[in-house]
GROMACS .gro file of N, CA, C and O in nm:
model
  528
    1UNK      N    1  -0.178   3.207   2.161
    1UNK     CA    2  -0.271   3.207   2.307
    1UNK      C    3  -0.196   3.166   2.420
    1UNK      O    4  -0.147   3.033   2.354
    2UNK      N    5  -0.196   3.174   2.516
    2UNK     CA    6  -0.126   3.136   2.617
    2UNK      C    7  -0.239   3.046   2.720
    2UNK      O    8  -0.358   3.023   2.666
    3UNK      N    9  -0.167   2.996   2.803
    3UNK     CA   10  -0.265   2.876   2.869
    3UNK      C   11  -0.376   2.937   2.936
    3UNK      O   12  -0.484   2.873   2.986
    4UNK      N   13  -0.356   3.074   2.971
    4UNK     CA   14  -0.492   3.138   3.054
    4UNK      C   15  -0.564   3.210   2.947
    4UNK      O   16  -0.676   3.282   2.993
    5UNK      N   17  -0.566   3.190   2.797
    5UNK     CA   18  -0.638   3.249   2.700
    5UNK      C   19  -0.629   3.379   2.636
    5UNK      O   20  -0.682   3.448   2.580
    6UNK      N   21  -0.505   3.440   2.717
    6UNK     CA   22  -0.436   3.553   2.662
    6UNK      C   23  -0.355   3.559   2.539
    6UNK      O   24  -0.289   3.425   2.517
    7UNK      N   25  -0.361   3.650   2.443
    7UNK     CA   26  -0.279   3.642   2.330
    7UNK      C   27  -0.126   3.637   2.378
    7UNK      O   28  -0.096   3.707   2.453
    8UNK      N   29  -0.038   3.557   2.300
    8UNK     CA   30   0.093   3.552   2.303
    8UNK      C   31   0.159   3.673   2.236
    8UNK      O   32   0.135   3.703   2.112
    9UNK      N   33   0.202   3.778   2.287
    9UNK     CA   34   0.284   3.879   2.227
    9UNK      C   35   0.363   3.868   2.098
    9UNK      O   36   0.369   3.913   2.019
   10UNK      N   37   0.412   3.760   2.141
   10UNK     CA   38   0.533   3.706   2.060
   10UNK      C   39   0.471   3.615   1.952
   10UNK      O   40   0.549   3.606   1.813
   11UNK      N   41   0.360   3.591   1.936
   11UNK     CA   42   0.280   3.478   1.812
   11UNK      C   43   0.143   3.541   1.837
   11UNK      O   44   0.045   3.474   1.854
   12UNK      N   45   0.114   3.677   1.777
   12UNK     CA   46  -0.026   3.693   1.791
   12UNK      C   47  -0.100   3.665   1.690
   12UNK      O   48  -0.228   3.610   1.688
   13UNK      N   49  -0.058   3.585   1.591
   13UNK     CA   50  -0.137   3.490   1.489
   13UNK      C   51  -0.172   3.364   1.514
   13UNK      O   52  -0.227   3.272   1.456
   14UNK      N   53  -0.072   3.313   1.585
   14UNK     CA   54  -0.110   3.157   1.631
   14UNK      C   55  -0.031   3.074   1.561
   14UNK      O   56  -0.027   2.965   1.533
   15UNK      N   57   0.085   3.136   1.476
   15UNK     CA   58   0.170   3.060   1.410
   15UNK      C   59   0.249   2.966   1.456
   15UNK      O   60   0.279   2.836   1.405
   16UNK      N   61   0.308   2.979   1.574
   16UNK     CA   62   0.399   2.891   1.643
   16UNK      C   63   0.314   2.767   1.659
   16UNK      O   64   0.337   2.653   1.665
   17UNK      N   65   0.187   2.810   1.749
   17UNK     CA   66   0.115   2.681   1.799
   17UNK      C   67   0.063   2.621   1.672
   17UNK      O   68   0.060   2.487   1.687
   18UNK      N   69   0.044   2.663   1.572
   18UNK     CA   70   0.005   2.592   1.446
   18UNK      C   71   0.132   2.526   1.381
   18UNK      O   72   0.070   2.389   1.375
   19UNK      N   73   0.237   2.555   1.380
   19UNK     CA   74   0.345   2.466   1.360
   19UNK      C   75   0.376   2.371   1.479
   19UNK      O   76   0.429   2.263   1.422
   20UNK      N   77   0.374   2.391   1.578
   20UNK     CA   78   0.377   2.284   1.689
   20UNK      C   79   0.282   2.157   1.641
   20UNK      O   80   0.322   2.025   1.698
   21UNK      N   81   0.140   2.173   1.614
   21UNK     CA   82   0.052   2.084   1.606
   21UNK      C   83   0.098   2.017   1.458
   21UNK      O   84   0.083   1.904   1.440
   22UNK      N   85   0.143   2.101   1.392
   22UNK     CA   86   0.201   2.035   1.242
   22UNK      C   87   0.306   1.944   1.266
   22UNK      O   88   0.312   1.817   1.211
   23UNK      N   89   0.369   1.974   1.338
   23UNK     CA   90   0.498   1.893   1.373
   23UNK      C   91   0.451   1.779   1.456
   23UNK      O   92   0.517   1.687   1.424
   24UNK      N   93   0.359   1.801   1.558
   24UNK     CA   94   0.295   1.676   1.603
   24UNK      C   95   0.241   1.588   1.486
   24UNK      O   96   0.260   1.441   1.531
   25UNK      N   97   0.157   1.609   1.409
   25UNK     CA   98   0.107   1.573   1.324
   25UNK      C   99   0.230   1.483   1.230
   25UNK      O  100   0.189   1.351   1.194
   26UNK      N  101   0.320   1.527   1.182
   26UNK     CA  102   0.419   1.487   1.109
   26UNK      C  103   0.487   1.369   1.202
   26UNK      O  104   0.525   1.274   1.129
   27UNK      N  105   0.503   1.392   1.308
   27UNK     CA  106   0.578   1.304   1.408
   27UNK      C  107   0.479   1.153   1.411
   27UNK      O  108   0.510   1.042   1.411
   28UNK      N  109   0.352   1.190   1.421
   28UNK     CA  110   0.251   1.088   1.424
   28UNK      C  111   0.271   1.036   1.294
   28UNK      O  112   0.247   0.857   1.298
   29UNK      N  113   0.259   1.078   1.178
   29UNK     CA  114   0.259   1.005   1.050
   29UNK      C  115   0.372   0.929   1.053
   29UNK      O  116   0.408   0.785   0.977
   30UNK      N  117   0.499   0.969   1.086
   30UNK     CA  118   0.631   0.885   1.090
   30UNK      C  119   0.611   0.802   1.144
   30UNK      O  120   0.661   0.658   1.156
   31UNK      N  121   0.539   0.761   1.294
   31UNK     CA  122   0.555   0.661   1.349
   31UNK      C  123   0.449   0.547   1.303
   31UNK      O  124   0.485   0.439   1.324
   32UNK      N  125   0.346   0.613   1.256
   32UNK     CA  126   0.242   0.504   1.181
   32UNK      C  127   0.321   0.464   1.078
   32UNK      O  128   0.329   0.309   1.028
   33UNK      N  129   0.407   0.514   1.009
   33UNK     CA  130   0.476   0.462   0.891
   33UNK      C  131   0.583   0.354   0.931
   33UNK      O  132   0.604   0.251   0.864
   34UNK      N  133   0.646   0.371   1.047
   34UNK     CA  134   0.745   0.304   1.127
   34UNK      C  135   0.658   0.171   1.151
   34UNK      O  136   0.694   0.066   1.160
   35UNK      N  137   0.542   0.181   1.223
   35UNK     CA  138   0.462   0.074   1.278
   35UNK      C  139   0.417  -0.012   1.135
   35UNK      O  140   0.427  -0.123   1.127
   36UNK      N  141   0.380   0.059   1.028
   36UNK     CA  142   0.368  -0.009   0.908
   36UNK      C  143   0.460  -0.083   0.839
   36UNK      O  144   0.437  -0.193   0.800
   37UNK      N  145   0.598  -0.043   0.844
   37UNK     CA  146   0.698  -0.107   0.803
   37UNK      C  147   0.743  -0.223   0.870
   37UNK      O  148   0.773  -0.320   0.859
   38UNK      N  149   0.710  -0.205   1.003
   38UNK     CA  150   0.733  -0.322   1.116
   38UNK      C  151   0.617  -0.422   1.093
   38UNK      O  152   0.673  -0.541   1.085
   39UNK      N  153   0.503  -0.388   1.059
   39UNK     CA  154   0.388  -0.492   1.053
   39UNK      C  155   0.451  -0.574   0.907
   39UNK      O  156   0.412  -0.703   0.896
   40UNK      N  157   0.496  -0.496   0.782
   40UNK     CA  158   0.522  -0.544   0.669
   40UNK      C  159   0.613  -0.682   0.697
   40UNK      O  160   0.635  -0.803   0.661
   41UNK      N  161   0.726  -0.621   0.777
   41UNK     CA  162   0.837  -0.726   0.813
   41UNK      C  163   0.811  -0.830   0.899
   41UNK      O  164   0.810  -0.954   0.864
   42UNK      N  165   0.692  -0.813   0.990
   42UNK     CA  166   0.638  -0.907   1.087
   42UNK      C  167   0.554  -1.012   0.975
   42UNK      O  168   0.573  -1.168   1.014
   43UNK      N  169   0.458  -0.956   0.870
   43UNK     CA  170   0.393  -1.043   0.787
   43UNK      C  171   0.502  -1.140   0.715
   43UNK      O  172   0.465  -1.233   0.658
   44UNK      N  173   0.598  -1.067   0.659
   44UNK     CA  174   0.695  -1.127   0.573
   44UNK      C  175   0.808  -1.243   0.650
   44UNK      O  176   0.803  -1.397   0.601
   45UNK      N  177   0.788  -1.231   0.792
   45UNK     CA  178   0.864  -1.370   0.887
   45UNK      C  179   0.758  -1.455   0.876
   45UNK      O  180   0.801  -1.596   0.893
   46UNK      N  181   0.645  -1.373   0.917
   46UNK     CA  182   0.528  -1.500   0.960
   46UNK      C  183   0.495  -1.575   0.809
   46UNK      O  184   0.446  -1.707   0.832
   47UNK      N  185   0.495  -1.533   0.726
   47UNK     CA  186   0.487  -1.611   0.562
   47UNK      C  187   0.594  -1.722   0.543
   47UNK      O  188   0.544  -1.832   0.488
   48UNK      N  189   0.699  -1.693   0.599
   48UNK     CA  190   0.802  -1.822   0.631
   48UNK      C  191   0.756  -1.937   0.702
   48UNK      O  192   0.746  -2.027   0.642
   49UNK      N  193   0.678  -1.899   0.801
   49UNK     CA  194   0.616  -2.024   0.866
   49UNK      C  195   0.482  -2.064   0.841
   49UNK      O  196   0.404  -2.178   0.888
   50UNK      N  197   0.412  -2.002   0.758
   50UNK     CA  198   0.288  -2.049   0.719
   50UNK      C  199   0.214  -1.885   0.700
   50UNK      O  200   0.235  -1.779   0.722
   51UNK      N  201   0.076  -1.892   0.657
   51UNK     CA  202   0.029  -1.779   0.609
   51UNK      C  203  -0.043  -1.704   0.730
   51UNK      O  204  -0.083  -1.788   0.811
   52UNK      N  205  -0.029  -1.593   0.751
   52UNK     CA  206  -0.072  -1.491   0.863
   52UNK      C  207  -0.219  -1.431   0.817
   52UNK      O  208  -0.231  -1.434   0.670
   53UNK      N  209  -0.299  -1.417   0.895
   53UNK     CA  210  -0.435  -1.393   0.877
   53UNK      C  211  -0.389  -1.259   0.837
   53UNK      O  212  -0.347  -1.167   0.884
   54UNK      N  213  -0.466  -1.197   0.712
   54UNK     CA  214  -0.458  -1.049   0.670
   54UNK      C  215  -0.571  -1.002   0.717
   54UNK      O  216  -0.686  -1.005   0.716
   55UNK      N  217  -0.563  -0.874   0.724
   55UNK     CA  218  -0.684  -0.766   0.774
   55UNK      C  219  -0.756  -0.742   0.642
   55UNK      O  220  -0.694  -0.762   0.545
   56UNK      N  221  -0.850  -0.695   0.653
   56UNK     CA  222  -0.956  -0.674   0.522
   56UNK      C  223  -0.894  -0.587   0.396
   56UNK      O  224  -0.896  -0.627   0.311
   57UNK      N  225  -0.831  -0.486   0.465
   57UNK     CA  226  -0.734  -0.387   0.373
   57UNK      C  227  -0.640  -0.481   0.284
   57UNK      O  228  -0.640  -0.471   0.175
   58UNK      N  229  -0.597  -0.538   0.363
   58UNK     CA  230  -0.461  -0.625   0.295
   58UNK      C  231  -0.543  -0.730   0.200
   58UNK      O  232  -0.483  -0.749   0.078
   59UNK      N  233  -0.651  -0.803   0.235
   59UNK     CA  234  -0.698  -0.887   0.164
   59UNK      C  235  -0.733  -0.836   0.046
   59UNK      O  236  -0.748  -0.884  -0.051
   60UNK      N  237  -0.779  -0.695   0.043
   60UNK     CA  238  -0.860  -0.638  -0.071
   60UNK      C  239  -0.725  -0.639  -0.173
   60UNK      O  240  -0.743  -0.639  -0.264
   61UNK      N  241  -0.612  -0.581  -0.122
   61UNK     CA  242  -0.505  -0.573  -0.206
   61UNK      C  243  -0.471  -0.674  -0.289
   61UNK      O  244  -0.442  -0.688  -0.379
   62UNK      N  245  -0.454  -0.787  -0.193
   62UNK     CA  246  -0.434  -0.927  -0.254
   62UNK      C  247  -0.544  -0.973  -0.368
   62UNK      O  248  -0.509  -1.023  -0.495
   63UNK      N  249  -0.676  -0.936  -0.331
   63UNK     CA  250  -0.750  -0.981  -0.441
   63UNK      C  251  -0.758  -0.874  -0.574
   63UNK      O  252  -0.750  -0.922  -0.671
   64UNK      N  253  -0.724  -0.755  -0.550
   64UNK     CA  254  -0.685  -0.677  -0.665
   64UNK      C  255  -0.563  -0.741  -0.741
   64UNK      O  256  -0.571  -0.729  -0.858
   65UNK      N  257  -0.466  -0.808  -0.659
   65UNK     CA  258  -0.351  -0.867  -0.763
   65UNK      C  259  -0.407  -0.988  -0.821
   65UNK      O  260  -0.362  -0.999  -0.937
   66UNK      N  261  -0.492  -1.074  -0.768
   66UNK     CA  262  -0.504  -1.168  -0.843
   66UNK      C  263  -0.645  -1.144  -0.950
   66UNK      O  264  -0.645  -1.173  -1.055
   67UNK      N  265  -0.724  -1.038  -0.943
   67UNK     CA  266  -0.786  -0.958  -1.070
   67UNK      C  267  -0.693  -0.919  -1.160
   67UNK      O  268  -0.731  -0.933  -1.271
   68UNK      N  269  -0.586  -0.841  -1.137
   68UNK     CA  270  -0.492  -0.788  -1.213
   68UNK      C  271  -0.423  -0.886  -1.311
   68UNK      O  272  -0.427  -0.889  -1.447
   69UNK      N  273  -0.390  -1.019  -1.236
   69UNK     CA  274  -0.343  -1.122  -1.315
   69UNK      C  275  -0.423  -1.162  -1.395
   69UNK      O  276  -0.363  -1.220  -1.507
   70UNK      N  277  -0.543  -1.226  -1.334
   70UNK     CA  278  -0.638  -1.242  -1.430
   70UNK      C  279  -0.682  -1.175  -1.567
   70UNK      O  280  -0.708  -1.208  -1.690
   71UNK      N  281  -0.677  -1.040  -1.547
   71UNK     CA  282  -0.675  -0.951  -1.632
   71UNK      C  283  -0.584  -0.951  -1.768
   71UNK      O  284  -0.565  -0.929  -1.856
   72UNK      N  285  -0.460  -0.980  -1.675
   72UNK     CA  286  -0.344  -1.005  -1.787
   72UNK      C  287  -0.317  -1.151  -1.837
   72UNK      O  288  -0.208  -1.218  -1.902
   73UNK      N  289  -0.457  -1.258  -1.839
   73UNK     CA  290  -0.437  -1.358  -1.905
   73UNK      C  291  -0.371  -1.461  -1.819
   73UNK      O  292  -0.278  -1.554  -1.884
   74UNK      N  293  -0.324  -1.453  -1.702
   74UNK     CA  294  -0.244  -1.531  -1.618
   74UNK      C  295  -0.334  -1.623  -1.507
   74UNK      O  296  -0.420  -1.569  -1.437
   75UNK      N  297  -0.314  -1.782  -1.514
   75UNK     CA  298  -0.387  -1.838  -1.407
   75UNK      C  299  -0.316  -1.820  -1.289
   75UNK      O  300  -0.209  -1.857  -1.266
   76UNK      N  301  -0.380  -1.751  -1.233
   76UNK     CA  302  -0.321  -1.750  -1.082
   76UNK      C  303  -0.303  -1.850  -0.987
   76UNK      O  304  -0.218  -1.869  -0.920
   77UNK      N  305  -0.378  -1.942  -0.960
   77UNK     CA  306  -0.378  -2.077  -0.918
   77UNK      C  307  -0.254  -2.161  -0.973
   77UNK      O  308  -0.183  -2.186  -0.880
   78UNK      N  309  -0.243  -2.158  -1.101
   78UNK     CA  310  -0.154  -2.238  -1.147
   78UNK      C  311   0.004  -2.165  -1.114
   78UNK      O  312   0.110  -2.220  -1.099
   79UNK      N  313  -0.016  -2.018  -1.131
   79UNK     CA  314   0.131  -1.934  -1.112
   79UNK      C  315   0.180  -1.964  -0.969
   79UNK      O  316   0.304  -1.973  -0.929
   80UNK      N  317   0.071  -1.961  -0.890
   80UNK     CA  318   0.084  -1.976  -0.739
   80UNK      C  319   0.143  -2.104  -0.704
   80UNK      O  320   0.256  -2.133  -0.627
   81UNK      N  321   0.099  -2.232  -0.784
   81UNK     CA  322   0.186  -2.367  -0.753
   81UNK      C  323   0.300  -2.372  -0.809
   81UNK      O  324   0.390  -2.395  -0.782
   82UNK      N  325   0.327  -2.317  -0.932
   82UNK     CA  326   0.448  -2.301  -1.021
   82UNK      C  327   0.538  -2.220  -0.951
   82UNK      O  328   0.672  -2.243  -0.958
   83UNK      N  329   0.521  -2.101  -0.890
   83UNK     CA  330   0.648  -1.975  -0.873
   83UNK      C  331   0.570  -1.926  -0.739
   83UNK      O  332   0.534  -1.818  -0.730
   84UNK      N  333   0.554  -2.036  -0.620
   84UNK     CA  334   0.501  -1.962  -0.483
   84UNK      C  335   0.602  -1.856  -0.416
   84UNK      O  336   0.558  -1.747  -0.359
   85UNK      N  337   0.740  -1.881  -0.457
   85UNK     CA  338   0.807  -1.741  -0.382
   85UNK      C  339   0.772  -1.622  -0.467
   85UNK      O  340   0.766  -1.497  -0.426
   86UNK      N  341   0.777  -1.617  -0.582
   86UNK     CA  342   0.743  -1.498  -0.698
   86UNK      C  343   0.629  -1.462  -0.642
   86UNK      O  344   0.592  -1.299  -0.656
   87UNK      N  345   0.526  -1.541  -0.623
   87UNK     CA  346   0.365  -1.501  -0.586
   87UNK      C  347   0.385  -1.423  -0.457
   87UNK      O  348   0.301  -1.320  -0.448
   88UNK      N  349   0.440  -1.474  -0.374
   88UNK     CA  350   0.439  -1.410  -0.221
   88UNK      C  351   0.544  -1.301  -0.251
   88UNK      O  352   0.501  -1.178  -0.192
   89UNK      N  353   0.636  -1.272  -0.323
   89UNK     CA  354   0.688  -1.104  -0.364
   89UNK      C  355   0.597  -1.035  -0.438
   89UNK      O  356   0.591  -0.903  -0.371
   90UNK      N  357   0.509  -1.089  -0.521
   90UNK     CA  358   0.407  -0.992  -0.583
   90UNK      C  359   0.298  -0.979  -0.480
   90UNK      O  360   0.274  -0.825  -0.477
   91UNK      N  361   0.259  -1.027  -0.390
   91UNK     CA  362   0.175  -1.016  -0.275
   91UNK      C  363   0.230  -0.928  -0.206
   91UNK      O  364   0.147  -0.820  -0.127
   92UNK      N  365   0.358  -0.919  -0.130
   92UNK     CA  366   0.397  -0.847  -0.070
   92UNK      C  367   0.428  -0.684  -0.089
   92UNK      O  368   0.383  -0.620  -0.013
   93UNK      N  369   0.464  -0.690  -0.232
   93UNK     CA  370   0.460  -0.558  -0.291
   93UNK      C  371   0.326  -0.455  -0.310
   93UNK      O  372   0.321  -0.374  -0.274
   94UNK      N  373   0.238  -0.575  -0.308
   94UNK     CA  374   0.096  -0.528  -0.306
   94UNK      C  375   0.055  -0.471  -0.180
   94UNK      O  376  -0.022  -0.390  -0.158
   95UNK      N  377   0.091  -0.554  -0.085
   95UNK     CA  378   0.059  -0.515   0.050
   95UNK      C  379   0.108  -0.373   0.088
   95UNK      O  380   0.073  -0.279   0.175
   96UNK      N  381   0.242  -0.354   0.008
   96UNK     CA  382   0.324  -0.231   0.078
   96UNK      C  383   0.287  -0.125  -0.018
   96UNK      O  384   0.300   0.022   0.003
   97UNK      N  385   0.186  -0.130  -0.124
   97UNK     CA  386   0.139  -0.050  -0.208
   97UNK      C  387   0.064   0.077  -0.154
   97UNK      O  388  -0.004   0.059  -0.061
   98UNK      N  389   0.090   0.178  -0.193
   98UNK     CA  390  -0.012   0.316  -0.175
   98UNK      C  391  -0.096   0.355  -0.259
   98UNK      O  392  -0.181   0.473  -0.262
   99UNK      N  393  -0.115   0.286  -0.364
   99UNK     CA  394  -0.220   0.306  -0.489
   99UNK      C  395  -0.350   0.211  -0.519
   99UNK      O  396  -0.379   0.190  -0.596
  100UNK      N  397  -0.384   0.167  -0.382
  100UNK     CA  398  -0.478   0.063  -0.385
  100UNK      C  399  -0.612   0.108  -0.452
  100UNK      O  400  -0.662   0.054  -0.523
  101UNK      N  401  -0.651   0.268  -0.381
  101UNK     CA  402  -0.737   0.318  -0.474
  101UNK      C  403  -0.757   0.329  -0.618
  101UNK      O  404  -0.840   0.275  -0.675
  102UNK      N  405  -0.661   0.369  -0.668
  102UNK     CA  406  -0.629   0.386  -0.838
  102UNK      C  407  -0.638   0.249  -0.874
  102UNK      O  408  -0.693   0.210  -0.963
  103UNK      N  409  -0.565   0.138  -0.816
  103UNK     CA  410  -0.576  -0.022  -0.874
  103UNK      C  411  -0.696  -0.048  -0.856
  103UNK      O  412  -0.754  -0.129  -0.988
  104UNK      N  413  -0.784  -0.031  -0.781
  104UNK     CA  414  -0.907  -0.081  -0.742
  104UNK      C  415  -1.006   0.000  -0.844
  104UNK      O  416  -1.098  -0.084  -0.920
  105UNK      N  417  -0.984   0.109  -0.861
  105UNK     CA  418  -1.061   0.200  -0.999
  105UNK      C  419  -1.024   0.158  -1.122
  105UNK      O  420  -1.103   0.128  -1.214
  106UNK      N  421  -0.913   0.146  -1.149
  106UNK     CA  422  -0.857   0.076  -1.274
  106UNK      C  423  -0.936  -0.032  -1.306
  106UNK      O  424  -0.980  -0.100  -1.410
  107UNK      N  425  -0.918  -0.128  -1.209
  107UNK     CA  426  -0.986  -0.286  -1.219
  107UNK      C  427  -1.115  -0.261  -1.248
  107UNK      O  428  -1.182  -0.354  -1.327
  108UNK      N  429  -1.195  -0.180  -1.162
  108UNK     CA  430  -1.346  -0.157  -1.191
  108UNK      C  431  -1.367  -0.127  -1.308
  108UNK      O  432  -1.479  -0.149  -1.387
  109UNK      N  433  -1.297  -0.026  -1.373
  109UNK     CA  434  -1.330   0.050  -1.529
  109UNK      C  435  -1.276  -0.052  -1.611
  109UNK      O  436  -1.328  -0.031  -1.730
  110UNK      N  437  -1.203  -0.159  -1.580
  110UNK     CA  438  -1.140  -0.241  -1.707
  110UNK      C  439  -1.008  -0.221  -1.751
  110UNK      O  440  -0.969  -0.263  -1.862
  111UNK      N  441  -0.971  -0.104  -1.700
  111UNK     CA  442  -0.823  -0.060  -1.784
  111UNK      C  443  -0.707  -0.066  -1.692
  111UNK      O  444  -0.609  -0.038  -1.747
  112UNK      N  445  -0.720  -0.166  -1.614
  112UNK     CA  446  -0.595  -0.183  -1.529
  112UNK      C  447  -0.490  -0.256  -1.616
  112UNK      O  448  -0.369  -0.215  -1.590
  113UNK      N  449  -0.535  -0.352  -1.701
  113UNK     CA  450  -0.441  -0.443  -1.781
  113UNK      C  451  -0.353  -0.333  -1.853
  113UNK      O  452  -0.266  -0.385  -1.914
  114UNK      N  453  -0.403  -0.232  -1.927
  114UNK     CA  454  -0.353  -0.140  -1.994
  114UNK      C  455  -0.266  -0.025  -1.928
  114UNK      O  456  -0.161  -0.008  -1.948
  115UNK      N  457  -0.296  -0.008  -1.798
  115UNK     CA  458  -0.235   0.145  -1.719
  115UNK      C  459  -0.174   0.075  -1.608
  115UNK      O  460  -0.100   0.170  -1.553
  116UNK      N  461  -0.125  -0.072  -1.588
  116UNK     CA  462  -0.087  -0.085  -1.458
  116UNK      C  463   0.060  -0.026  -1.439
  116UNK      O  464   0.109  -0.005  -1.349
  117UNK      N  465   0.133  -0.048  -1.570
  117UNK     CA  466   0.285   0.012  -1.556
  117UNK      C  467   0.279   0.176  -1.501
  117UNK      O  468   0.389   0.188  -1.460
  118UNK      N  469   0.201   0.271  -1.473
  118UNK     CA  470   0.182   0.360  -1.452
  118UNK      C  471   0.185   0.406  -1.310
  118UNK      O  472   0.194   0.498  -1.243
  119UNK      N  473   0.149   0.283  -1.256
  119UNK     CA  474   0.104   0.284  -1.107
  119UNK      C  475   0.154   0.180  -1.009
  119UNK      O  476   0.141   0.171  -0.888
  120UNK      N  477   0.143   0.060  -1.068
  120UNK     CA  478   0.155  -0.060  -0.978
  120UNK      C  479   0.315  -0.087  -0.953
  120UNK      O  480   0.419  -0.078  -1.035
  121UNK      N  481   0.342  -0.142  -0.791
  121UNK     CA  482   0.475  -0.124  -0.782
  121UNK      C  483   0.553  -0.306  -0.855
  121UNK      O  484   0.647  -0.328  -0.842
  122UNK      N  485   0.447  -0.370  -0.890
  122UNK     CA  486   0.469  -0.486  -0.957
  122UNK      C  487   0.496  -0.501  -1.108
  122UNK      O  488   0.495  -0.605  -1.158
  123UNK      N  489   0.462  -0.378  -1.193
  123UNK     CA  490   0.476  -0.358  -1.307
  123UNK      C  491   0.581  -0.452  -1.362
  123UNK      O  492   0.585  -0.512  -1.465
  124UNK      N  493   0.712  -0.442  -1.331
  124UNK     CA  494   0.837  -0.453  -1.354
  124UNK      C  495   0.806  -0.641  -1.391
  124UNK      O  496   0.842  -0.691  -1.479
  125UNK      N  497   0.804  -0.689  -1.289
  125UNK     CA  498   0.780  -0.837  -1.278
  125UNK      C  499   0.666  -0.894  -1.359
  125UNK      O  500   0.629  -1.012  -1.399
  126UNK      N  501   0.538  -0.825  -1.357
  126UNK     CA  502   0.438  -0.863  -1.449
  126UNK      C  503   0.478  -0.838  -1.571
  126UNK      O  504   0.426  -0.920  -1.656
  127UNK      N  505   0.541  -0.736  -1.618
  127UNK     CA  506   0.576  -0.745  -1.751
  127UNK      C  507   0.674  -0.854  -1.795
  127UNK      O  508   0.640  -0.926  -1.909
  128UNK      N  509   0.762  -0.902  -1.704
  128UNK     CA  510   0.836  -1.028  -1.729
  128UNK      C  511   0.747  -1.161  -1.721
  128UNK      O  512   0.773  -1.221  -1.846
  129UNK      N  513   0.669  -1.164  -1.623
  129UNK     CA  514   0.555  -1.288  -1.624
  129UNK      C  515   0.492  -1.283  -1.770
  129UNK      O  516   0.465  -1.408  -1.819
  130UNK      N  517   0.446  -1.177  -1.836
  130UNK     CA  518   0.387  -1.162  -1.947
  130UNK      C  519   0.426  -1.177  -2.056
  130UNK      O  520   0.398  -1.245  -2.155
  131UNK      N  521   0.591  -1.156  -2.053
  131UNK     CA  522   0.659  -1.189  -2.179
  131UNK      C  523   0.700  -1.341  -2.166
  131UNK      O  524   0.738  -1.405  -2.258
  132UNK      N  525   0.685  -1.412  -2.046
  132UNK     CA  526   0.742  -1.564  -2.034
  132UNK      C  527   0.621  -1.667  -2.116
  132UNK      O  528   0.522  -1.611  -2.164
   0.00000   0.00000   0.00000
């Protein structure tokens, strides 16, 4: 359709308009991804100067990590005192994770300790921690 509401003779089915809308959505998604990466960098920089306040979603991800560690029989507070840098690394990976809903579901059903290697970005680090 043209600006006047008449069909475009070169695009009678609106394919070009749909593609333009799709491209705009992809561009917005990339911009959000870039903003998310910038936010992660900011959080990591702020972590060096002290804890930054976390959003509710970020708090939920960090809570999931604590619940998973407890499910793996790791004393979260003792580990945080013993290896604060390693704990911050685990938390940073959780903050960047895209599998929060699966993690929450696995924790809720009690299967996270068995299934985390299939979805958790911290799987290798958690395996080392369990072996130690």
